[in-house]
Coordinates of C-alpha atoms in Angstrom, one line a residue:
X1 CA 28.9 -49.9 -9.7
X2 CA 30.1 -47.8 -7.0
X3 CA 33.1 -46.3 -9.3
X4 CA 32.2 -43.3 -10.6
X5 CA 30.5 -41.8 -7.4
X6 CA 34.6 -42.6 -6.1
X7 CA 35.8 -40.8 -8.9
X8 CA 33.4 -37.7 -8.4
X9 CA 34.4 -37.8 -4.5
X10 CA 38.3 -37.9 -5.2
X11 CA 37.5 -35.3 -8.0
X12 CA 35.9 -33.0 -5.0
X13 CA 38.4 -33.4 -2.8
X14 CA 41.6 -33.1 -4.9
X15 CA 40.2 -29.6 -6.5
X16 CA 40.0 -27.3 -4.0
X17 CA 36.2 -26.4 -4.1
X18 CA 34.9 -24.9 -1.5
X19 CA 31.3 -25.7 -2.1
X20 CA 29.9 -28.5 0.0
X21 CA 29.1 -31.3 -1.3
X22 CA 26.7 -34.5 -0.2
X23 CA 27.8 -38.1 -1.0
X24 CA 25.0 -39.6 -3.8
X25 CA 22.9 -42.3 -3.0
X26 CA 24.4 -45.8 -4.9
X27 CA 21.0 -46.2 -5.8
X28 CA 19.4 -43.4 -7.2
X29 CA 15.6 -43.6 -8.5
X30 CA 15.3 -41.7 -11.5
X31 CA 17.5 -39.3 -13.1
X32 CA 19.5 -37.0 -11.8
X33 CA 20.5 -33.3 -13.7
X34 CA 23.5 -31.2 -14.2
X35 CA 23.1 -27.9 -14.6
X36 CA 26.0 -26.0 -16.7
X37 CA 26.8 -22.3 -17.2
X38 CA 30.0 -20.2 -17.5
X39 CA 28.4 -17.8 -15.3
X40 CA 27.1 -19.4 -12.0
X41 CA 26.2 -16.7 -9.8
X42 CA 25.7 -17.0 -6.1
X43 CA 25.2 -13.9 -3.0
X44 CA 28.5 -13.2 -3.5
X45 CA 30.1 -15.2 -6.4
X46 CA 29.9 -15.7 -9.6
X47 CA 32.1 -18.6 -11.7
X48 CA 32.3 -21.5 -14.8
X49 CA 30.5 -24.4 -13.5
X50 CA 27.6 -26.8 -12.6
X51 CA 24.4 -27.7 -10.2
X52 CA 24.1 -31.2 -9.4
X53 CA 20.1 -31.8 -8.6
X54 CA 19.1 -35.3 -7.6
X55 CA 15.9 -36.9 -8.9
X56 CA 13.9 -35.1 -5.4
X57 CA 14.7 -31.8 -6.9
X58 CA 17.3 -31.1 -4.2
X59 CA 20.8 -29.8 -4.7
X60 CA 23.6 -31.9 -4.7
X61 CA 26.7 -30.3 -5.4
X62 CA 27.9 -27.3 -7.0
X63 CA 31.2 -27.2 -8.8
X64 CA 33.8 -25.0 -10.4
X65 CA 34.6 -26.6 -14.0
X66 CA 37.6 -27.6 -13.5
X67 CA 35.7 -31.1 -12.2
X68 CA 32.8 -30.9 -14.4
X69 CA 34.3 -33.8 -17.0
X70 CA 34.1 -36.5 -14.2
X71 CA 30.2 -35.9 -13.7
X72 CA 30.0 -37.1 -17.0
X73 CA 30.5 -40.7 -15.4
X74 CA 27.3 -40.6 -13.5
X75 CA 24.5 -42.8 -14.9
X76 CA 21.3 -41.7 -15.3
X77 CA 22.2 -37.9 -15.4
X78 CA 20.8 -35.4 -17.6
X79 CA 23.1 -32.0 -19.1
X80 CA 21.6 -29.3 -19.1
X81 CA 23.9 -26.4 -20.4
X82 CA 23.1 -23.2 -20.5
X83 CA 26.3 -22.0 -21.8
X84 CA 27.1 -18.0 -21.4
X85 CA 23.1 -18.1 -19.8
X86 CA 23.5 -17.0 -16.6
X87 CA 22.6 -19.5 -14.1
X88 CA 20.7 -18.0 -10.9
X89 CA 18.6 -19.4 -7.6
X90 CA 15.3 -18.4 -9.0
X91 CA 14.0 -15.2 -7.5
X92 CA 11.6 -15.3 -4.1
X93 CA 9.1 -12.5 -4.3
X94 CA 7.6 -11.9 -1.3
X95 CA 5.0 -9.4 -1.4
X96 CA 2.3 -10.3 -3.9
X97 CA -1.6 -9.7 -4.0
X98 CA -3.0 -12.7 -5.7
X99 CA -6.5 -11.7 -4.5
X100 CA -8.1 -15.0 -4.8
X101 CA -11.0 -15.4 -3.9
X102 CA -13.4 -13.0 -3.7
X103 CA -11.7 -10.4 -5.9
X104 CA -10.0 -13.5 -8.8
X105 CA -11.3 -10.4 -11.8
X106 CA -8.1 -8.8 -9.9
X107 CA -5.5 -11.8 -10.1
X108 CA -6.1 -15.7 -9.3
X109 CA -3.0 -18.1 -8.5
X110 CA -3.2 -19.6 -12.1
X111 CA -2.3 -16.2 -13.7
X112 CA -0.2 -14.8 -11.0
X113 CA 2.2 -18.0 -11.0
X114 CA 2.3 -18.4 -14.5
X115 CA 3.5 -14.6 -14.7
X116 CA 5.9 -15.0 -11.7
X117 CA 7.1 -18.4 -13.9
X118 CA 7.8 -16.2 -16.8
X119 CA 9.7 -13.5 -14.6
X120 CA 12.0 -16.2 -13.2
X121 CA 10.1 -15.9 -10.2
X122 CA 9.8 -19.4 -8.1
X123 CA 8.3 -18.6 -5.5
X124 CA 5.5 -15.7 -4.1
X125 CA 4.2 -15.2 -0.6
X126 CA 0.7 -14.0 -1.2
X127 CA -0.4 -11.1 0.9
X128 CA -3.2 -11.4 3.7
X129 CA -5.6 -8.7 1.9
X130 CA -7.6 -8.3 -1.5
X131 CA -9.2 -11.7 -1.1
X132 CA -12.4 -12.4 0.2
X133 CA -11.8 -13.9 3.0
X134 CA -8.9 -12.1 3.8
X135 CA -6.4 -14.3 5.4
X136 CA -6.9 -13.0 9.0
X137 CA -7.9 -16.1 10.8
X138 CA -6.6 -19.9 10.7
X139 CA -10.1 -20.6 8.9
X140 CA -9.6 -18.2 6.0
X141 CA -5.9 -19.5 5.6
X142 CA -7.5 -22.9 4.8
X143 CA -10.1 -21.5 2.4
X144 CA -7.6 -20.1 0.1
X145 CA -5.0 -22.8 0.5
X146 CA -7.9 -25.1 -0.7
X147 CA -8.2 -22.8 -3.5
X148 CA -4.4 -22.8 -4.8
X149 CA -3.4 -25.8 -4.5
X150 CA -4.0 -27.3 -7.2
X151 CA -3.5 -24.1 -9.4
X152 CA -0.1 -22.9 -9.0
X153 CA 3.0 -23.1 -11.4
X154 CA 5.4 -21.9 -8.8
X155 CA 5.7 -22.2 -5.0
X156 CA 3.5 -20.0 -3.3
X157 CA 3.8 -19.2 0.9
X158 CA 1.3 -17.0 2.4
X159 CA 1.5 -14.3 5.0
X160 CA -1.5 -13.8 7.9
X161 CA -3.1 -10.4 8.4
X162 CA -3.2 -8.4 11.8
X163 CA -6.6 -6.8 12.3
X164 CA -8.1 -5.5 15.4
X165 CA -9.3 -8.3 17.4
X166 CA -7.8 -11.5 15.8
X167 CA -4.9 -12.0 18.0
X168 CA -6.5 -15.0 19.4
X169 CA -5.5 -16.7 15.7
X170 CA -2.1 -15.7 15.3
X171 CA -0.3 -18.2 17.3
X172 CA -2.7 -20.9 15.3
X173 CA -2.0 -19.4 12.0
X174 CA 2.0 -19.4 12.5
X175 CA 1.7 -22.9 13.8
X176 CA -0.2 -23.6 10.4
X177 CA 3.1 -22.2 8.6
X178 CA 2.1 -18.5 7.7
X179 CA 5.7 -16.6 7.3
X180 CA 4.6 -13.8 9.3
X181 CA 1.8 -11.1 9.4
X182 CA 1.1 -7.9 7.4
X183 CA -0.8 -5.1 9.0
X184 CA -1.8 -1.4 8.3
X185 CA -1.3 1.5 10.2
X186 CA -3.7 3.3 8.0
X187 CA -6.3 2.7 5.5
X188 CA -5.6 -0.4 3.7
X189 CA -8.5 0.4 1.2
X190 CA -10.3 -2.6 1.7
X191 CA -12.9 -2.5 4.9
X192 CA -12.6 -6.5 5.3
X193 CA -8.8 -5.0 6.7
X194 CA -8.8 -2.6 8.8
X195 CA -5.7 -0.8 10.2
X196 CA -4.6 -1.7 13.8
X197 CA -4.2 1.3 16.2
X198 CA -1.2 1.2 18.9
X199 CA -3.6 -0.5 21.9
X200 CA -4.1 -3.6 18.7
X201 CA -0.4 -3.5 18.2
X202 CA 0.4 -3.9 21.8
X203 CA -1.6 -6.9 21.9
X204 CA -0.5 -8.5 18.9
X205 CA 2.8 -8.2 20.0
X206 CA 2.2 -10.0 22.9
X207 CA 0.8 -13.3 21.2
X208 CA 3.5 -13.1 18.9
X209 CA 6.8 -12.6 21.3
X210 CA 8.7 -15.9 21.4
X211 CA 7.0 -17.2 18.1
X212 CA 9.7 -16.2 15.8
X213 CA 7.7 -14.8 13.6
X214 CA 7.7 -11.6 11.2
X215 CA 5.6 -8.6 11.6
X216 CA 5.6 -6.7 8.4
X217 CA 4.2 -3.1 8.4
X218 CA 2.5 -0.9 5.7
X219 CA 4.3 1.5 7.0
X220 CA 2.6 5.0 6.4
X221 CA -0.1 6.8 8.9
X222 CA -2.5 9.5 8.4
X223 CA -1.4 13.3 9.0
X224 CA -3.5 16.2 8.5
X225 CA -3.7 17.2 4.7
X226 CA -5.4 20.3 2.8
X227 CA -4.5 18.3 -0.4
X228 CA -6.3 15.1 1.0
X229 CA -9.2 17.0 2.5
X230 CA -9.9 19.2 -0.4
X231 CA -13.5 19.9 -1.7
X232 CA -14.6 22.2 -4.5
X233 CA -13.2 23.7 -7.7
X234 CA -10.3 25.3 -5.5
X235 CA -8.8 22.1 -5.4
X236 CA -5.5 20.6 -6.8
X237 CA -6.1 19.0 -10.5
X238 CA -6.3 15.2 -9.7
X239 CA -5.4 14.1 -12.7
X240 CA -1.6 15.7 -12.4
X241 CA 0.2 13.2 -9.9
X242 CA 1.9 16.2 -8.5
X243 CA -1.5 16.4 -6.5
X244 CA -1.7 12.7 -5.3
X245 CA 1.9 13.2 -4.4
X246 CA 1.2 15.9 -2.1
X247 CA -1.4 14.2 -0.5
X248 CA 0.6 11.2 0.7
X249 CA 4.2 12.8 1.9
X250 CA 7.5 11.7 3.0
X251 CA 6.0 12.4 7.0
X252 CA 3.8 9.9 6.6
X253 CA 6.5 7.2 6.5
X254 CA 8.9 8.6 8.5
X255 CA 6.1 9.0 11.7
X256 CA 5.1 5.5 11.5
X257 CA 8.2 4.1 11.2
X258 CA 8.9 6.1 14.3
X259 CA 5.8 4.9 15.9
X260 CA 7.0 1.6 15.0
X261 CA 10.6 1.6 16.2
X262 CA 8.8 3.6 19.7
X263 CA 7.3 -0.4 20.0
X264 CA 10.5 -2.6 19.7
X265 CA 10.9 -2.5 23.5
X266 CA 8.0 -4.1 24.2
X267 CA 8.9 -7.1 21.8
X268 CA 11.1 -9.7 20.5
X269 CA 9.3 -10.2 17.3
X270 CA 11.0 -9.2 14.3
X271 CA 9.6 -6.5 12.3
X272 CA 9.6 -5.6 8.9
X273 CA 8.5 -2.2 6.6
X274 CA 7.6 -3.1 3.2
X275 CA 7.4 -0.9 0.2
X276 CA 9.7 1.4 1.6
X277 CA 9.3 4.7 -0.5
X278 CA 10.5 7.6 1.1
X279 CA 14.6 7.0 1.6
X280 CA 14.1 8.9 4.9
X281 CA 12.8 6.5 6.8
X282 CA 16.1 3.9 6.2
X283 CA 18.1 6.4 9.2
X284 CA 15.3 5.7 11.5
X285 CA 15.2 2.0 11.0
X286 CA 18.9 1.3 11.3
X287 CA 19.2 3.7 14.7
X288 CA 16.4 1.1 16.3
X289 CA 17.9 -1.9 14.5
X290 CA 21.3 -0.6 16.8
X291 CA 19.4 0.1 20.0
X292 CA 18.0 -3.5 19.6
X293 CA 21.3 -4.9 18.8
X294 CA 22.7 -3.4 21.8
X295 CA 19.9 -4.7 24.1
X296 CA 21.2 -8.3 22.7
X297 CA 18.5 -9.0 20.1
X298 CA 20.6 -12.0 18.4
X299 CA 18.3 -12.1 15.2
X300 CA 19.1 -11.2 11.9
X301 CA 19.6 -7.6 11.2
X302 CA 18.9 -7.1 15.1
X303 CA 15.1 -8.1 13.9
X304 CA 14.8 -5.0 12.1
X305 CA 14.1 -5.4 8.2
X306 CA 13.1 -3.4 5.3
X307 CA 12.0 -3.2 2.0
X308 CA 11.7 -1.3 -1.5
X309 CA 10.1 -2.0 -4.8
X310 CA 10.6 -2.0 -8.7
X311 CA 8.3 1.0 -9.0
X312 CA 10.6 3.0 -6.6
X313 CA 13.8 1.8 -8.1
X314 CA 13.0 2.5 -11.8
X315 CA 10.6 5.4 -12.0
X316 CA 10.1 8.8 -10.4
X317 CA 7.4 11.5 -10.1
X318 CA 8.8 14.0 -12.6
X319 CA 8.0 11.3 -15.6
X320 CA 4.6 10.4 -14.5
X321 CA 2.5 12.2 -17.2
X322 CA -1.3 13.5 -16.3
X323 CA -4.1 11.0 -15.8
X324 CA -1.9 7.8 -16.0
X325 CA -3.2 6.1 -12.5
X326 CA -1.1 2.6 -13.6
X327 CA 1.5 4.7 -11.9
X328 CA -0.4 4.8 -8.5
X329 CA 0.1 2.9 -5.8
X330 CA 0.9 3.9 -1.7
X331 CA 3.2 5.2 -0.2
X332 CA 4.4 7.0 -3.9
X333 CA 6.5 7.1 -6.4
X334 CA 8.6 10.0 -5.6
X335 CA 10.9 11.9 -7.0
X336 CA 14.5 11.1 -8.8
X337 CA 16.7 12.4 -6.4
X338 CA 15.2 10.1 -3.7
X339 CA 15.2 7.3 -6.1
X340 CA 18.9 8.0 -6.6
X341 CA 18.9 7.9 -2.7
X342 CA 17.2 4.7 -2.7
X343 CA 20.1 3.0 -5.1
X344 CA 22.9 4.3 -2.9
X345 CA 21.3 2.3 0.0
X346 CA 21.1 -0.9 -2.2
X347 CA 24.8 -0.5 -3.1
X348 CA 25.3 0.1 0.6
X349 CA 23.2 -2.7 1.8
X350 CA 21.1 -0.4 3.9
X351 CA 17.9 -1.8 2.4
X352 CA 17.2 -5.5 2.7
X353 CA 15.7 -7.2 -0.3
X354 CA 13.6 -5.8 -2.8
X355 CA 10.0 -6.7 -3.8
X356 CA 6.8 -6.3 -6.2
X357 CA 3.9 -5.4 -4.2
X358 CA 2.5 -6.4 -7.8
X359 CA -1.1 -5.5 -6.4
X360 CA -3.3 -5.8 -9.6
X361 CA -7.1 -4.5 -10.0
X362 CA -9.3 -3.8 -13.3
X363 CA -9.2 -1.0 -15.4
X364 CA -12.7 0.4 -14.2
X365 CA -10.8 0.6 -10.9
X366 CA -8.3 3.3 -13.1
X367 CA -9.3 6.3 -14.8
X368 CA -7.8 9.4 -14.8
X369 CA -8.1 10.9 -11.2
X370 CA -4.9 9.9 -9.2
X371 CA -7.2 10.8 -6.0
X372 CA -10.3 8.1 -7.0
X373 CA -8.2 5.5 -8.6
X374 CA -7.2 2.2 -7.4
X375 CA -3.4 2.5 -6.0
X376 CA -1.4 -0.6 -7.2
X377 CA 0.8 -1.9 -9.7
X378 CA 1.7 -5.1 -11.3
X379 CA 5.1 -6.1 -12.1
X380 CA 5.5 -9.7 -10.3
X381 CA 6.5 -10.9 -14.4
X382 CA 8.9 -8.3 -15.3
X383 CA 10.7 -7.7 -11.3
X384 CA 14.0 -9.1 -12.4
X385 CA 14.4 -7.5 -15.4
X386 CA 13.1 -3.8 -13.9
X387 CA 16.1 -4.4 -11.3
X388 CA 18.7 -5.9 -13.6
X389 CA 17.9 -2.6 -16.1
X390 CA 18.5 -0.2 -13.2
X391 CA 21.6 -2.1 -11.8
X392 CA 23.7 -2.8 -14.7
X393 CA 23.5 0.4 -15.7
X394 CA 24.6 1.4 -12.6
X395 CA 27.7 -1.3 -12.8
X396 CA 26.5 -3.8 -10.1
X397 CA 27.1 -7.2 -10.8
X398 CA 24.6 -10.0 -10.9
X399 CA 25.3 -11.4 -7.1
X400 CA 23.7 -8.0 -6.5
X401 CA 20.3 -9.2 -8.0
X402 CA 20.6 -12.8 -6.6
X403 CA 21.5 -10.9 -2.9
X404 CA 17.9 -9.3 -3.3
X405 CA 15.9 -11.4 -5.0
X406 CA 16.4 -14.3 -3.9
X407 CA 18.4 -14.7 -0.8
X408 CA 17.1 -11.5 0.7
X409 CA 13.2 -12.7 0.5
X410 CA 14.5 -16.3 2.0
X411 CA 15.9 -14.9 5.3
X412 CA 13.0 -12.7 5.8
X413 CA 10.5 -15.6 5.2
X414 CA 12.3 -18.2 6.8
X415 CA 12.8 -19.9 4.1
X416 CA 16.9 -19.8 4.1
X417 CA 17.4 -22.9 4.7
X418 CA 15.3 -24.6 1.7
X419 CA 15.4 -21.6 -1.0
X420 CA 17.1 -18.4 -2.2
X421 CA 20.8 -19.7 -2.8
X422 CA 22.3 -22.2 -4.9
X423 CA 23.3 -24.2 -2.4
X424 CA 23.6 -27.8 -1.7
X425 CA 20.7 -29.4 0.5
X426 CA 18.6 -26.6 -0.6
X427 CA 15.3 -26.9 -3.4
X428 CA 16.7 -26.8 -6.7
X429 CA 14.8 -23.2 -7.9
X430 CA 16.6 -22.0 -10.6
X431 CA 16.4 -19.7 -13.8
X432 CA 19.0 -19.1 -17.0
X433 CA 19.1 -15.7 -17.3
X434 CA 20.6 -13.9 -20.4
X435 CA 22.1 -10.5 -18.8
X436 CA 22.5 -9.0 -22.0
X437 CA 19.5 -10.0 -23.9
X438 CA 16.8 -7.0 -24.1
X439 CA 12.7 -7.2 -24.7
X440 CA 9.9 -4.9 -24.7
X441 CA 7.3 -4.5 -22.3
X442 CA 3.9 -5.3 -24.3
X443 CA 0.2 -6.3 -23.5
X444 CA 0.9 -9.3 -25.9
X445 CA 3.6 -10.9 -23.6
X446 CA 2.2 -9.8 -20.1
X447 CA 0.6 -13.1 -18.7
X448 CA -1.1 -11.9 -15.2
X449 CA -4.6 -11.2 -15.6
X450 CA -5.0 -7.5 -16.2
X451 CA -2.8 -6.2 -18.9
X452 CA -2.0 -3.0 -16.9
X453 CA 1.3 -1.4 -16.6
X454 CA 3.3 1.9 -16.0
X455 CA 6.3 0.3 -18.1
X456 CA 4.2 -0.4 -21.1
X457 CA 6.6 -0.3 -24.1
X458 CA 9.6 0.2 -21.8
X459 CA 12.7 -1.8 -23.4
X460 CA 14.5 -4.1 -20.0
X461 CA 17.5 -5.3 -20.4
X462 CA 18.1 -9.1 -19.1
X463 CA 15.7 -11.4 -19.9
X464 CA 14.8 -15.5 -18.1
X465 CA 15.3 -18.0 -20.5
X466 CA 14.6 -20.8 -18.5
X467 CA 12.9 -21.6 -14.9
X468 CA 13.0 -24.8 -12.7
X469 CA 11.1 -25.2 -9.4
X470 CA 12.8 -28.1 -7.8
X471 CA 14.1 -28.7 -10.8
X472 CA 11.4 -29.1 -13.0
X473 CA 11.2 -27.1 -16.0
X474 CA 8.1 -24.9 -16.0
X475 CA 8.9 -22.3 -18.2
X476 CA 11.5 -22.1 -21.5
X477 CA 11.6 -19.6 -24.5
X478 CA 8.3 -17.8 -24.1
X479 CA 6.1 -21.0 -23.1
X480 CA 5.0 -22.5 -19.8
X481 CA 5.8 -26.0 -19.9
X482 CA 3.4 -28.4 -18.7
X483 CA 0.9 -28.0 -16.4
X484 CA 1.2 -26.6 -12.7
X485 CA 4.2 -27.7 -11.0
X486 CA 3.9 -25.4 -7.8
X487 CA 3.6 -26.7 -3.8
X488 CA 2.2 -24.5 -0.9
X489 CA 4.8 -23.6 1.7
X490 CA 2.4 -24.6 4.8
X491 CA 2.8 -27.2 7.3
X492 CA 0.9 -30.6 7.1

């Protein structure tokens, strides 16, 4: 009975495959799966080959094809061959506003997991703010974990919020399993989330150090503005974007990431700017990533992390026509020659992973005036293919979107060590993607829950065929399969 799992071990061992590999049980309780494509692609690999995923949903093995004919001798195993499909670790998006509850009109965890499903997207962390409650106490975590559970089709973490006064939950919430906190250093938008002034930071910082944990920072702070401040006729035209632009510039950034980086000496927690938009403040964040690296902060990337979007990577402010608030969102969309900036740091590996902020709302919540309408947009289905577009062109390879989207989001959520990779011992999250395959962006095929979008009608280039969470197919050829399939990253 034992002979074919000799076979497969002699096979491993006489080819030279560097991969890993973990002896099979003798006995195994259901059916095991193969996963075949030409083009396996890993952080920094790409090659003919296969997945081995046992019957928990766990990766086995991964092998180069030279040793793919003796898998065939395993009993109770299941092909699965995607041929010249690309075969990927599903993509972790980290910075998602699901919104649920209080504001579900916006996005609930059915819709925004069946569009991250479609997008090849197997796991989101859902954001601390939108929802009513937000998540800002241990309380409030459990209120809309009690919510999702049973409604999502992909794995879904959650970060905590930082508000003034709460730091007496934090250490509770991170013992619950929260990856880390979000806070503002401005606005938010929402009065249920408050920003935190430097006296709140201080002592968040101090029930945080030695936790481990992630501070993530909306990253932008408030600066005198005539644009802002403006009453009367005089004023700017706020339906041009030039005039929202102008209202929110690159100083704003690059003085709260100062103020941030003026903090890291008072701390050991890791820190993180999302959303970067302004490629200005990347210099600032790598000189105090260095001074913490030379005070011998061991963590990853010296505990000093960042962040850009879709919406920053594909579009700029030049091409943003009059009255079209879909394009809104904070900090802004800027223009092309920072984009351009903002690609030479992803070649570089200057910028860290790359996210949605898919951060839906209704249309009433639109109009015309870039100053009055809701900032956000939604792109969690469609994040893959936006990057993929922008990078091929470019001539990246596909490790490229594998190093951002998926093993990227793992390290900064802690999640390395179970997702992002195609790896053996980790969950088996993975998509067939078709690199050269090439749709168009319609209300017809957009699954979250408002049909809003700045690339309406835009043609991407790469499309998901296929996604597996823990290798269960949830979503093949335009259709969710099944029913919800999804598990909430928190602890018991």
């Amino acid at each position: 009975m034992l002979l074919p799992y000799v076979l497969l071990l002699q096979a491993v061992l006489l080819s030279g495959v560097t991969c890993r590999f973990i002896t099979l049980s003798s006995k195994p309780s259901g059916k095991q799966k193969l996963f075949l494509s030409r083009h396996v692609v890993t952080e920094s690999d790409e090659f003919d080959g296969g997945v081995l995923v046992n019957e928990f949903g766990v990766i086995e093995a991964v092998f180069k094809k030279n040793i793919i004919d003796k898998l065939q001798q395993l009993k109770n195993l299941e092909v699965i061959d995607g041929g010249d499909w690309a075969l990927l670790a599903g993509g972790i998006d980290s910075h998602v506003h699901v919104n649920e509850p209080g504001r579900t009109s916006w996005e609930g965890y059915v819709t925004a997991t069946q569009a991250a499903a479609a997008g090849g997207i197997t796991t989101i962390i859902d954001m601390p703010l939108n929802s009513i409650p937000p998540t800002t106490t241990l309380n409030n975590l459990k209120i809309k974990a009690n919510i999702a559970k049973e409604e999502v089709f992909v794995d879904v973490g959650f970060w905590g919020g930082v508000v003034p006064g709460n730091e007496g939950e934090l250490k509770d919430m991170v013992k619950a399993g929260v990856v880390g906190f979000k806070c503002f250093l401005i606005n938010s938008g929402v009065s249920e989330f408050p920003y935190v002034t430097e006296d709140d930071l201080d002592k968040a910082f101090a029930h945080l150090n030695g936790t481990g944990t992630v501070l993530a920072f909306h990253a932008e702070v408030q600066i005198d503005n005539k644009v802002a401040d403006c009453e009367g006729s005089s004023c700017p035209d706020p339906t041009l974007y030039d005039t929202y632009l102008a209202s929110r510039p690159d100083e704003m950034e690059l003085e709260a990431v100062s103020l941030i980086a003026s903090h890291l000496n008072k701390t050991d927690v890791h820190v993180h700017v999302v959303h970067v938009s302004s490629a200005g403040v990347v210099p600032i964040l790598e000189e105090a990533r260095e001074n913490r690296i030379k005070n011998s902060y061991s963590g990853w990337r010296g505990g000093v992390t960042a962040e850009t979007c879709s919406h920053y990577l594909t579009l700029s402010s030049e091409q943003i026509p009059p009255g079209h608030s879909e394009f809104k969102c904070a900090p802004p969309i800027r223009n092309n020659t920072n984009k351009q900036k903002l690609w030479e740091y992803i070649r570089d590996k200057r910028l860290d992973l790359v996210t949605s902020d898919h951060s839906p709302s209704v249309q009433e919540l639109k109009g015309s005036n870039f100053l009055e309408a809701w900032g956000g947009v939604s792109s969690v289905q469609f994040d893959l293919s936006l990057f993929w577009t922008e990078a091929k062109a470019r001539g990246y390879e596909l490790s490229t979107l594998s190093h951002y989207w998926s093993a990227g989001p793992a390290r900064l959520t802690g999640l390395q060590e179970k997702k992002g990779s195609i790896r053996v011992g980790l969950d088996a999250d993975l998509i067939f993607f078709d690199p050269n395959a090439s749709f168009i962006v319609t209300p017809k095929i957009i699954r979250y829950k408002n049909k809003i979008s700045p690339y309406m009608n835009r043609v991407l280039t790469g499309k998901v065929m296929q996604t597996y969470v823990r290798g269960q197919l949830v979503y093949s050829d335009g259709e969710l399969i099944g029913g919800p399939k999804g598990q909430l990253l928190l602890n018991d």
